[in-house]
CSV table of C-alpha atoms in Angstrom, one decimal:
chain,number,residue,atom,x,y,z
A,49,UNK,CA,-6.5,-3.2,11.5
A,50,UNK,CA,-9.1,-0.4,11.2
A,51,UNK,CA,-7.7,1.9,13.9
A,52,UNK,CA,-9.2,4.7,15.9
A,53,UNK,CA,-12.3,5.0,13.8
A,54,UNK,CA,-13.2,1.4,14.8
A,55,UNK,CA,-12.9,2.4,18.5
A,56,UNK,CA,-15.2,5.3,17.9
A,57,UNK,CA,-17.8,3.2,16.0
A,58,UNK,CA,-17.8,0.1,18.2
A,59,UNK,CA,-20.6,1.3,20.5
A,60,UNK,CA,-22.8,1.7,17.3
A,61,UNK,CA,-21.7,-1.2,15.1
A,62,UNK,CA,-20.5,-3.6,17.8
A,63,UNK,CA,-18.3,-6.3,16.3
A,64,UNK,CA,-19.5,-5.6,12.7
A,65,UNK,CA,-17.1,-5.6,9.8
A,66,UNK,CA,-15.8,-2.1,10.3
A,67,UNK,CA,-14.9,-2.1,14.0
A,68,UNK,CA,-14.3,-5.8,14.4
A,69,UNK,CA,-11.0,-7.2,15.8
A,70,UNK,CA,-8.9,-9.3,13.3
A,71,UNK,CA,-10.2,-12.7,14.3
A,72,UNK,CA,-13.9,-11.7,14.3
A,73,UNK,CA,-13.4,-9.8,11.0
A,74,UNK,CA,-12.0,-12.9,9.3
A,75,UNK,CA,-14.9,-15.0,10.3
A,76,UNK,CA,-17.6,-12.5,9.4
A,77,UNK,CA,-16.1,-11.4,6.1
A,78,UNK,CA,-15.9,-15.1,5.1
A,79,UNK,CA,-19.6,-15.5,5.9
A,80,UNK,CA,-20.8,-12.2,4.4
A,81,UNK,CA,-18.8,-11.9,1.2
A,82,UNK,CA,-20.6,-14.8,-0.6
A,83,UNK,CA,-23.9,-13.0,0.0
A,84,UNK,CA,-23.1,-10.3,-2.5
A,85,UNK,CA,-23.2,-12.7,-5.5
A,86,UNK,CA,-24.4,-12.0,-9.0
A,87,UNK,CA,-27.9,-13.5,-8.6
A,88,UNK,CA,-28.4,-11.4,-5.5
A,89,UNK,CA,-27.3,-8.2,-7.2
A,90,UNK,CA,-29.5,-8.9,-10.2
A,91,UNK,CA,-32.5,-9.4,-7.8
A,92,UNK,CA,-31.7,-6.1,-6.1
A,93,UNK,CA,-32.2,-4.2,-9.3
A,94,UNK,CA,-36.0,-4.6,-8.8
A,95,UNK,CA,-35.7,-3.1,-5.4
A,96,UNK,CA,-33.5,-0.2,-6.8
A,97,UNK,CA,-36.1,0.5,-9.4
A,98,UNK,CA,-39.1,0.2,-7.1
A,99,UNK,CA,-37.7,2.5,-4.4
A,100,UNK,CA,-36.6,5.1,-7.0
A,101,UNK,CA,-40.0,5.1,-8.6
A,102,UNK,CA,-41.5,5.7,-5.2
A,103,UNK,CA,-39.4,8.8,-4.9
A,104,UNK,CA,-40.4,9.9,-8.4
A,105,UNK,CA,-44.1,9.6,-7.6
A,106,UNK,CA,-43.4,11.9,-4.6
A,107,UNK,CA,-42.0,14.5,-7.0
A,108,UNK,CA,-44.9,14.0,-9.4
A,109,UNK,CA,-47.3,14.7,-6.5
A,110,UNK,CA,-45.5,17.9,-5.7
A,111,UNK,CA,-46.0,19.1,-9.3
A,112,UNK,CA,-49.7,18.1,-9.2
A,113,UNK,CA,-50.3,19.7,-5.8
A,114,UNK,CA,-48.9,23.0,-6.9
A,115,UNK,CA,-50.9,22.8,-10.2
A,116,UNK,CA,-47.8,23.6,-12.2
A,117,UNK,CA,-47.9,23.9,-15.9
A,118,UNK,CA,-45.5,22.5,-18.4
A,119,UNK,CA,-42.0,24.1,-18.1
A,120,UNK,CA,-42.5,25.1,-14.5
A,121,UNK,CA,-40.4,23.6,-11.7
A,122,UNK,CA,-40.4,22.4,-8.2
A,123,UNK,CA,-37.5,23.0,-5.7
A,124,UNK,CA,-36.3,19.9,-3.9
A,125,UNK,CA,-33.4,19.2,-1.5
A,126,UNK,CA,-32.1,16.2,-3.4
A,127,UNK,CA,-29.6,15.3,-0.7
A,128,UNK,CA,-32.4,14.7,1.7
A,129,UNK,CA,-34.4,12.8,-0.8
A,130,UNK,CA,-31.5,10.6,-1.7
A,131,UNK,CA,-30.9,9.9,2.0
A,132,UNK,CA,-34.5,8.6,2.3
A,133,UNK,CA,-34.2,6.6,-1.0
A,134,UNK,CA,-31.0,5.0,0.2
A,135,UNK,CA,-32.5,4.0,3.5
A,136,UNK,CA,-35.5,2.4,1.9
A,137,UNK,CA,-33.2,0.4,-0.5
A,138,UNK,CA,-31.0,-0.8,2.4
A,139,UNK,CA,-34.0,-1.8,4.4
A,140,UNK,CA,-35.4,-4.0,1.7
A,141,UNK,CA,-32.1,-5.3,0.3
A,142,UNK,CA,-30.5,-6.1,3.6
A,143,UNK,CA,-33.3,-6.8,6.1
A,144,UNK,CA,-36.4,-7.3,3.9
A,145,UNK,CA,-37.9,-4.5,5.8
A,146,UNK,CA,-39.6,-1.5,4.2
A,147,UNK,CA,-38.8,1.7,6.1
A,148,UNK,CA,-40.9,3.8,3.6
A,149,UNK,CA,-38.9,6.8,4.7
A,150,UNK,CA,-39.5,8.5,1.3
A,151,UNK,CA,-43.2,8.9,2.2
A,152,UNK,CA,-43.4,9.0,6.0
A,153,UNK,CA,-41.4,9.4,9.2
A,154,UNK,CA,-41.7,6.9,12.0
A,155,UNK,CA,-39.9,6.5,15.4
A,156,UNK,CA,-37.6,3.9,13.9
A,157,UNK,CA,-36.6,6.2,11.1
A,158,UNK,CA,-36.0,9.1,13.5
A,159,UNK,CA,-33.8,6.7,15.6
A,160,UNK,CA,-31.9,5.7,12.5
A,161,UNK,CA,-31.1,9.2,11.5
A,162,UNK,CA,-30.2,10.1,15.1
A,163,UNK,CA,-27.7,7.2,15.1
A,164,UNK,CA,-26.3,8.2,11.8
A,165,UNK,CA,-25.8,11.7,13.1
A,166,UNK,CA,-24.1,10.4,16.2
A,167,UNK,CA,-21.7,8.2,14.1
A,168,UNK,CA,-20.8,11.4,12.1
A,169,UNK,CA,-20.4,13.4,15.3
A,170,UNK,CA,-18.1,10.8,16.9
A,171,UNK,CA,-15.9,10.5,13.8
A,172,UNK,CA,-15.2,14.2,13.7
A,173,UNK,CA,-15.1,15.2,17.4
A,174,UNK,CA,-11.6,15.3,19.0
A,175,UNK,CA,-12.5,14.4,22.6
A,176,UNK,CA,-14.3,11.1,23.2
A,177,UNK,CA,-16.5,12.6,26.0
A,178,UNK,CA,-19.1,9.9,25.4
A,179,UNK,CA,-16.7,7.4,27.2
A,180,UNK,CA,-16.9,9.3,30.4
A,181,UNK,CA,-18.7,7.6,33.3
A,182,UNK,CA,-22.4,8.5,33.4
A,183,UNK,CA,-22.2,10.5,30.1
A,184,UNK,CA,-25.1,8.5,28.8
A,185,UNK,CA,-27.2,9.7,31.7
A,186,UNK,CA,-26.3,13.4,32.0
A,187,UNK,CA,-25.5,14.4,28.4
A,188,UNK,CA,-28.8,14.9,26.4
A,189,UNK,CA,-27.2,13.9,23.1
A,190,UNK,CA,-25.9,10.7,24.6
A,191,UNK,CA,-29.2,9.9,26.3
A,192,UNK,CA,-31.0,10.2,23.0
A,193,UNK,CA,-28.3,8.1,21.3
A,194,UNK,CA,-28.7,5.2,23.7
A,195,UNK,CA,-32.5,5.4,23.4
A,196,UNK,CA,-32.2,5.4,19.6
A,197,UNK,CA,-29.8,2.4,19.6
A,198,UNK,CA,-32.2,0.4,21.8
A,199,UNK,CA,-35.1,1.1,19.5
A,200,UNK,CA,-33.0,0.0,16.4
A,201,UNK,CA,-31.6,-3.1,18.2
A,202,UNK,CA,-35.1,-4.1,19.2
A,203,UNK,CA,-36.3,-3.8,15.6
A,204,UNK,CA,-33.3,-5.8,14.3
A,205,UNK,CA,-33.7,-8.5,16.9
A,206,UNK,CA,-37.3,-8.9,15.8
A,207,UNK,CA,-36.3,-9.2,12.1
A,208,UNK,CA,-33.5,-11.7,13.0
A,209,UNK,CA,-35.9,-13.8,15.1
A,210,UNK,CA,-38.5,-13.8,12.3
A,211,UNK,CA,-35.9,-14.9,9.7
A,212,UNK,CA,-34.6,-17.7,11.9
A,213,UNK,CA,-38.1,-19.0,12.5
A,214,UNK,CA,-38.3,-19.7,8.7
A,215,UNK,CA,-34.7,-20.8,8.2
A,216,UNK,CA,-34.1,-23.2,5.3
A,217,UNK,CA,-30.5,-24.3,5.8
A,218,UNK,CA,-28.4,-24.8,2.6
A,219,UNK,CA,-24.8,-24.6,1.6
A,220,UNK,CA,-23.3,-21.5,0.0
A,221,UNK,CA,-23.3,-22.9,-3.6
A,222,UNK,CA,-26.9,-23.9,-3.5
A,223,UNK,CA,-27.9,-20.5,-2.1
A,224,UNK,CA,-25.9,-18.7,-4.8
A,225,UNK,CA,-27.5,-20.8,-7.5
A,226,UNK,CA,-31.1,-20.0,-6.3
A,227,UNK,CA,-33.3,-17.9,-8.7
A,228,UNK,CA,-33.5,-14.8,-6.5
A,229,UNK,CA,-35.9,-13.2,-9.0
A,230,UNK,CA,-38.8,-15.4,-7.7
A,231,UNK,CA,-38.0,-15.3,-4.0
A,232,UNK,CA,-40.4,-13.4,-1.7
A,233,UNK,CA,-37.4,-12.6,0.5
A,234,UNK,CA,-34.1,-12.2,-1.3
A,235,UNK,CA,-32.5,-10.1,1.4
A,236,UNK,CA,-28.9,-10.4,2.7
A,237,UNK,CA,-30.3,-11.3,6.1
A,238,UNK,CA,-32.1,-14.3,4.6
A,239,UNK,CA,-28.8,-15.5,3.1
A,240,UNK,CA,-26.9,-15.2,6.3
A,241,UNK,CA,-29.5,-17.0,8.3
A,242,UNK,CA,-29.9,-19.9,5.8
A,243,UNK,CA,-26.3,-20.6,5.0
A,244,UNK,CA,-25.1,-23.9,6.5
A,245,UNK,CA,-22.4,-23.9,9.1
A,246,UNK,CA,-22.9,-20.2,10.1
A,247,UNK,CA,-24.7,-20.6,13.4
A,248,UNK,CA,-23.8,-17.0,14.4
A,249,UNK,CA,-25.4,-15.6,17.5
A,250,UNK,CA,-28.1,-12.9,17.3
A,251,UNK,CA,-25.8,-10.2,18.7
A,252,UNK,CA,-23.1,-10.7,16.0
A,253,UNK,CA,-25.7,-10.9,13.3
A,254,UNK,CA,-27.3,-7.6,14.6
A,255,UNK,CA,-23.8,-6.0,14.6
A,256,UNK,CA,-23.3,-7.1,11.0
A,257,UNK,CA,-26.6,-5.7,9.9
A,258,UNK,CA,-26.1,-2.4,11.7
A,259,UNK,CA,-22.7,-2.0,10.0
A,260,UNK,CA,-24.2,-2.7,6.5
A,261,UNK,CA,-27.1,-0.2,7.3
A,262,UNK,CA,-24.8,2.7,8.2
A,263,UNK,CA,-22.1,2.1,5.7
A,264,UNK,CA,-24.5,1.4,2.8
A,265,UNK,CA,-26.8,4.3,3.5
A,266,UNK,CA,-24.2,7.0,4.0
A,267,UNK,CA,-22.2,5.9,0.9
A,268,UNK,CA,-25.0,5.8,-1.6
A,269,UNK,CA,-26.7,9.0,-0.4
A,270,UNK,CA,-23.4,10.9,-0.8
A,271,UNK,CA,-22.6,9.4,-4.2
A,272,UNK,CA,-26.0,10.3,-5.6
A,273,UNK,CA,-25.7,13.8,-4.2
A,274,UNK,CA,-22.3,14.6,-5.7
A,275,UNK,CA,-23.0,13.0,-9.0
A,276,UNK,CA,-26.1,15.1,-9.6
A,277,UNK,CA,-24.2,18.2,-8.4
A,278,UNK,CA,-21.4,17.6,-10.9
A,279,UNK,CA,-23.7,16.8,-13.8
A,280,UNK,CA,-25.9,19.8,-13.1
A,281,UNK,CA,-22.8,22.0,-12.8
A,282,UNK,CA,-21.8,20.8,-16.3
A,283,UNK,CA,-24.9,21.1,-18.5
A,284,UNK,CA,-23.3,19.6,-21.6
A,285,UNK,CA,-22.3,16.5,-19.6
A,286,UNK,CA,-25.9,16.3,-18.2
A,287,UNK,CA,-27.3,16.4,-21.7
A,288,UNK,CA,-24.9,13.6,-22.8
A,289,UNK,CA,-25.9,11.5,-19.8
A,290,UNK,CA,-29.6,12.0,-20.6
A,291,UNK,CA,-29.1,11.2,-24.2
A,292,UNK,CA,-27.5,7.9,-23.3
A,293,UNK,CA,-30.3,7.1,-20.8
A,294,UNK,CA,-33.0,7.9,-23.3
A,295,UNK,CA,-31.4,5.7,-26.0
A,296,UNK,CA,-31.1,2.7,-23.6
A,297,UNK,CA,-34.5,3.0,-22.0
A,298,UNK,CA,-36.2,3.5,-25.4
A,299,UNK,CA,-35.1,0.1,-26.6
A,300,UNK,CA,-35.1,-2.0,-23.4
A,301,UNK,CA,-36.2,-2.2,-19.8
A,302,UNK,CA,-33.8,-1.3,-17.1
A,303,UNK,CA,-32.1,-4.6,-15.9
A,304,UNK,CA,-28.7,-6.1,-15.4
A,305,UNK,CA,-28.0,-6.3,-19.1
A,306,UNK,CA,-29.1,-2.8,-20.0
A,307,UNK,CA,-27.1,-1.5,-17.1
A,308,UNK,CA,-24.0,-2.5,-19.1
A,309,UNK,CA,-25.1,0.0,-21.8
A,310,UNK,CA,-25.3,2.9,-19.4
A,311,UNK,CA,-21.5,3.5,-19.7
A,312,UNK,CA,-21.5,7.3,-19.3
A,313,UNK,CA,-23.8,7.2,-16.2
A,314,UNK,CA,-21.6,4.5,-14.7
A,315,UNK,CA,-18.4,6.5,-15.3
A,316,UNK,CA,-20.1,9.7,-14.0
A,317,UNK,CA,-20.8,7.9,-10.7
A,318,UNK,CA,-17.2,6.7,-10.5
A,319,UNK,CA,-15.9,10.2,-11.4
A,320,UNK,CA,-18.0,11.7,-8.7
A,321,UNK,CA,-16.5,9.2,-6.3
A,322,UNK,CA,-13.0,10.2,-7.4
A,323,UNK,CA,-13.7,13.9,-6.7
A,324,UNK,CA,-15.8,13.2,-3.5
A,325,UNK,CA,-14.6,9.9,-2.2
A,326,UNK,CA,-16.8,8.2,0.5
A,327,UNK,CA,-15.0,8.0,2.9
A,328,UNK,CA,-12.5,10.8,2.2
A,329,UNK,CA,-10.1,9.4,4.8
A,330,UNK,CA,-9.0,5.8,5.5
A,331,UNK,CA,-7.5,5.0,8.9
A,332,UNK,CA,-5.5,1.9,9.7
A,333,UNK,CA,-3.6,0.8,12.8
A,334,UNK,CA,-0.3,-1.1,12.4
A,335,UNK,CA,-0.3,-4.6,14.0
A,336,UNK,CA,3.5,-4.9,14.0
A,337,UNK,CA,6.5,-2.6,13.4
A,338,UNK,CA,7.1,-1.9,9.7
A,339,UNK,CA,8.9,0.5,7.3
A,340,UNK,CA,6.7,2.3,4.9
A,341,UNK,CA,8.2,3.5,1.6
A,342,UNK,CA,9.0,7.2,1.3
A,343,UNK,CA,7.2,7.8,-1.9
A,344,UNK,CA,8.0,10.2,-4.7
A,345,UNK,CA,8.9,13.3,-2.5
A,346,UNK,CA,9.5,11.7,0.9
A,347,UNK,CA,12.4,10.1,2.7
A,348,UNK,CA,14.1,7.6,0.3
A,349,UNK,CA,14.9,5.5,3.4
A,350,UNK,CA,11.2,5.2,4.2
A,351,UNK,CA,9.4,5.7,7.5
A,352,UNK,CA,9.7,3.5,10.5
A,353,UNK,CA,6.3,2.7,11.9
A,354,UNK,CA,6.0,1.2,15.4
A,355,UNK,CA,3.3,-1.3,16.2
A,356,UNK,CA,0.0,0.4,17.2
A,357,UNK,CA,0.6,3.5,15.0
A,358,UNK,CA,-2.5,5.2,13.5
A,359,UNK,CA,-2.0,5.6,9.8
A,360,UNK,CA,-4.3,8.1,8.0
A,361,UNK,CA,-4.6,8.0,4.2
A,362,UNK,CA,-6.3,11.0,2.6
A,363,UNK,CA,-8.2,9.4,-0.3
A,364,UNK,CA,-9.5,12.9,-1.2
A,365,UNK,CA,-5.9,14.1,-1.8
A,366,UNK,CA,-4.9,10.9,-3.6
A,367,UNK,CA,-7.8,11.2,-6.0
A,368,UNK,CA,-6.9,14.8,-6.8
A,369,UNK,CA,-3.1,14.3,-7.1
A,370,UNK,CA,-1.6,15.6,-10.4
A,371,UNK,CA,1.0,12.8,-10.3
A,372,UNK,CA,-1.8,10.2,-11.0
A,373,UNK,CA,-4.5,12.2,-12.7
A,374,UNK,CA,-4.6,14.6,-15.7
A,375,UNK,CA,-6.6,17.8,-14.8
A,376,UNK,CA,-7.3,16.2,-11.4
A,377,UNK,CA,-9.9,18.8,-10.3
A,378,UNK,CA,-12.0,18.6,-13.5
A,379,UNK,CA,-15.1,16.4,-13.8
A,380,UNK,CA,-14.3,14.2,-16.7
A,381,UNK,CA,-16.1,10.8,-16.7
A,382,UNK,CA,-14.3,9.8,-19.9
A,383,UNK,CA,-10.9,9.7,-18.2
A,384,UNK,CA,-11.6,6.1,-17.0
A,385,UNK,CA,-11.6,4.9,-20.6
A,386,UNK,CA,-8.1,6.2,-21.3
A,387,UNK,CA,-4.8,4.5,-20.2
A,388,UNK,CA,-2.2,6.7,-18.5
A,389,UNK,CA,1.5,5.9,-18.4
A,390,UNK,CA,3.2,6.2,-15.1
A,391,UNK,CA,5.8,9.0,-14.5
A,392,UNK,CA,6.1,8.0,-10.9
A,393,UNK,CA,8.5,5.4,-9.6
A,394,UNK,CA,6.6,2.5,-8.0
A,395,UNK,CA,3.3,3.2,-9.7
A,396,UNK,CA,2.2,1.0,-12.6
A,397,UNK,CA,0.0,3.6,-14.2
A,398,UNK,CA,-3.7,3.5,-15.2
A,399,UNK,CA,-4.9,0.8,-17.5
A,400,UNK,CA,-8.6,-0.1,-18.1
A,401,UNK,CA,-7.6,-3.5,-19.5
A,402,UNK,CA,-6.1,-4.5,-16.2
A,403,UNK,CA,-9.5,-5.6,-14.9
A,404,UNK,CA,-11.4,-6.9,-18.0
A,405,UNK,CA,-15.1,-7.4,-17.6
A,406,UNK,CA,-15.4,-5.1,-14.6
A,407,UNK,CA,-18.6,-3.1,-14.7
A,408,UNK,CA,-17.0,-0.2,-12.9
A,409,UNK,CA,-13.4,1.1,-12.7
A,410,UNK,CA,-11.7,-0.1,-9.6
A,411,UNK,CA,-8.4,0.1,-7.6
A,412,UNK,CA,-6.8,-2.6,-9.8
A,413,UNK,CA,-6.9,-0.6,-13.1
A,414,UNK,CA,-5.5,2.4,-11.3
A,415,UNK,CA,-2.8,0.5,-9.3
A,416,UNK,CA,-4.5,1.8,-6.1
A,417,UNK,CA,-4.5,5.5,-7.2
A,418,UNK,CA,-8.3,5.2,-7.1
A,419,UNK,CA,-9.7,3.9,-3.8
A,420,UNK,CA,-13.4,4.8,-3.5
A,421,UNK,CA,-14.1,1.7,-1.5
A,422,UNK,CA,-10.7,1.0,0.0
A,423,UNK,CA,-8.5,-1.8,-1.2
A,424,UNK,CA,-7.0,-5.1,-0.1
A,425,UNK,CA,-8.6,-7.4,2.4
A,426,UNK,CA,-10.5,-4.6,4.1
A,427,UNK,CA,-12.2,-3.3,0.9
A,428,UNK,CA,-15.9,-2.6,1.2
A,429,UNK,CA,-18.0,-5.7,0.4
A,430,UNK,CA,-20.9,-3.7,-0.9
A,431,UNK,CA,-19.2,-1.7,-3.6
A,432,UNK,CA,-21.1,-3.2,-6.5
A,433,UNK,CA,-24.4,-2.9,-4.6
A,434,UNK,CA,-23.8,0.9,-4.0
A,435,UNK,CA,-22.6,1.5,-7.6
A,436,UNK,CA,-25.5,-0.3,-9.3
A,437,UNK,CA,-28.0,1.3,-6.9
A,438,UNK,CA,-26.7,4.8,-7.8
A,439,UNK,CA,-26.6,4.2,-11.5
A,440,UNK,CA,-30.2,3.0,-11.6
A,441,UNK,CA,-31.5,5.8,-9.4
A,442,UNK,CA,-29.8,8.4,-11.6
A,443,UNK,CA,-31.0,6.8,-14.8
A,444,UNK,CA,-34.6,6.8,-13.8
A,445,UNK,CA,-34.5,10.3,-12.3
A,446,UNK,CA,-32.7,11.9,-15.2
A,447,UNK,CA,-35.0,10.1,-17.7
A,448,UNK,CA,-38.0,11.8,-16.2
A,449,UNK,CA,-36.7,15.1,-15.0
A,450,UNK,CA,-34.4,17.9,-16.0
A,451,UNK,CA,-32.3,18.9,-13.0
A,452,UNK,CA,-30.8,22.4,-12.4
A,453,UNK,CA,-28.9,23.7,-9.4
A,454,UNK,CA,-31.0,26.4,-7.6
A,455,UNK,CA,-27.9,28.3,-6.4
A,456,UNK,CA,-24.6,29.0,-8.0
A,457,UNK,CA,-22.3,26.0,-7.8
A,458,UNK,CA,-19.5,28.0,-6.1
A,459,UNK,CA,-21.9,28.6,-3.2
A,460,UNK,CA,-22.0,24.9,-2.4
A,461,UNK,CA,-20.2,24.1,0.8
A,462,UNK,CA,-18.9,20.6,1.5
A,463,UNK,CA,-18.7,19.2,5.1
A,464,UNK,CA,-16.3,16.4,5.7
A,465,UNK,CA,-16.8,13.7,8.3
A,466,UNK,CA,-17.2,9.9,7.8
A,467,UNK,CA,-18.4,10.9,4.4
A,468,UNK,CA,-18.5,14.2,2.4
A,469,UNK,CA,-21.9,15.9,2.4
A,470,UNK,CA,-23.3,19.3,1.9
A,471,UNK,CA,-23.7,22.0,4.6
A,472,UNK,CA,-27.2,23.1,3.6
A,473,UNK,CA,-28.5,20.4,1.3
A,474,UNK,CA,-28.5,20.1,-2.5
A,475,UNK,CA,-31.3,22.3,-3.6
A,476,UNK,CA,-32.3,21.8,-7.2
A,477,UNK,CA,-35.0,22.8,-9.6
A,478,UNK,CA,-36.8,19.9,-11.2
A,479,UNK,CA,-38.7,20.2,-14.4
A,480,UNK,CA,-40.7,17.4,-16.1
A,481,UNK,CA,-39.0,16.4,-19.4
A,482,UNK,CA,-41.1,16.6,-22.5
A,483,UNK,CA,-41.9,13.2,-24.2
A,484,UNK,CA,-40.1,14.2,-27.4
A,485,UNK,CA,-37.0,15.1,-25.4
A,486,UNK,CA,-37.0,11.7,-23.8
A,487,UNK,CA,-37.5,9.8,-27.0
A,488,UNK,CA,-35.3,11.7,-29.4
């Protein structure tokens, strides 16, 4: 069971997948999991590309507006830009709704960011003062939060109502075999509304969508931020990444097949997730009494865990533990190509061949030493969506621009909450790349 974090997020996500009780979670996961099928993910690539190009046009306009000559640069907070990009992608991919947050700010976008801020606040604040009677009436922050939630819920209710008005019921197999590339609406909401036998009420559907919105937005924005930070911090690795991108895009369009050839970019994204996992902490609540193993340095008799115990797992520390990783604090995307024998009792070691055909390294090849999206039944459903989205956005951005950190990397301060983000943004210098550099 998800634990205290679920209690905190329930007012925001309702009975969505993250905070749901066990029975609700089983039903909703069974309904939502089939929606993330291969045809859907392939169709989403067009959305990933379209939204990223919109961001790049914004950067081009900044160059044009400042009348900058070749070799000059613009300064951009890429963390903020990635946040807008991720929101637009989630809007189109999940709801078939274009927030256009890259180019404008509307009341619904302000409400969304306000809600995301409140989710972050509640996950890091020790006293749940928002549960106090009348808090939503007397605490300005809580008054704003409830106003934001109402605005978002009204928007989602309208989208759900519109989708149901055009419902075309079909079984899961038929929906998964549909050519999503030609559909006007290939969103996840469309799938959930159309699937036969899933007559879920509007409130539950809204909770599902809110959960996907918050989880999907926060994860991707953070992944893009830290991948760019790490590549820019290591110029030789940035050049290697750009050389791979140039070679792939010179010979083919960016699609599901060419994505397979962007190995170094994919591994860079995964390595960024190892160093800056999203979320950095997993919380579970035990449903029954149990005994957990003591591990390598703990009590050999294990630890007795009563029912209802909150169990916190630091993914951040796990991903930087020298028992499982060579040079654990170094940014080395290539590490995921090499097997590593276990020197720890109970750990099977690292073997890339353990999950053949996987586009991205996962918890299976690492025997759960790598948990960027959790593991087991509660693993994040949208992992491939987030990874593919990040890969494509990075490929397009780095093909067109050179990126350099504005400030020394050691000045970067990370802030940990539900995700790991920066304290003051990721300010970078962007320069247009010369055509001969892109085609060499």
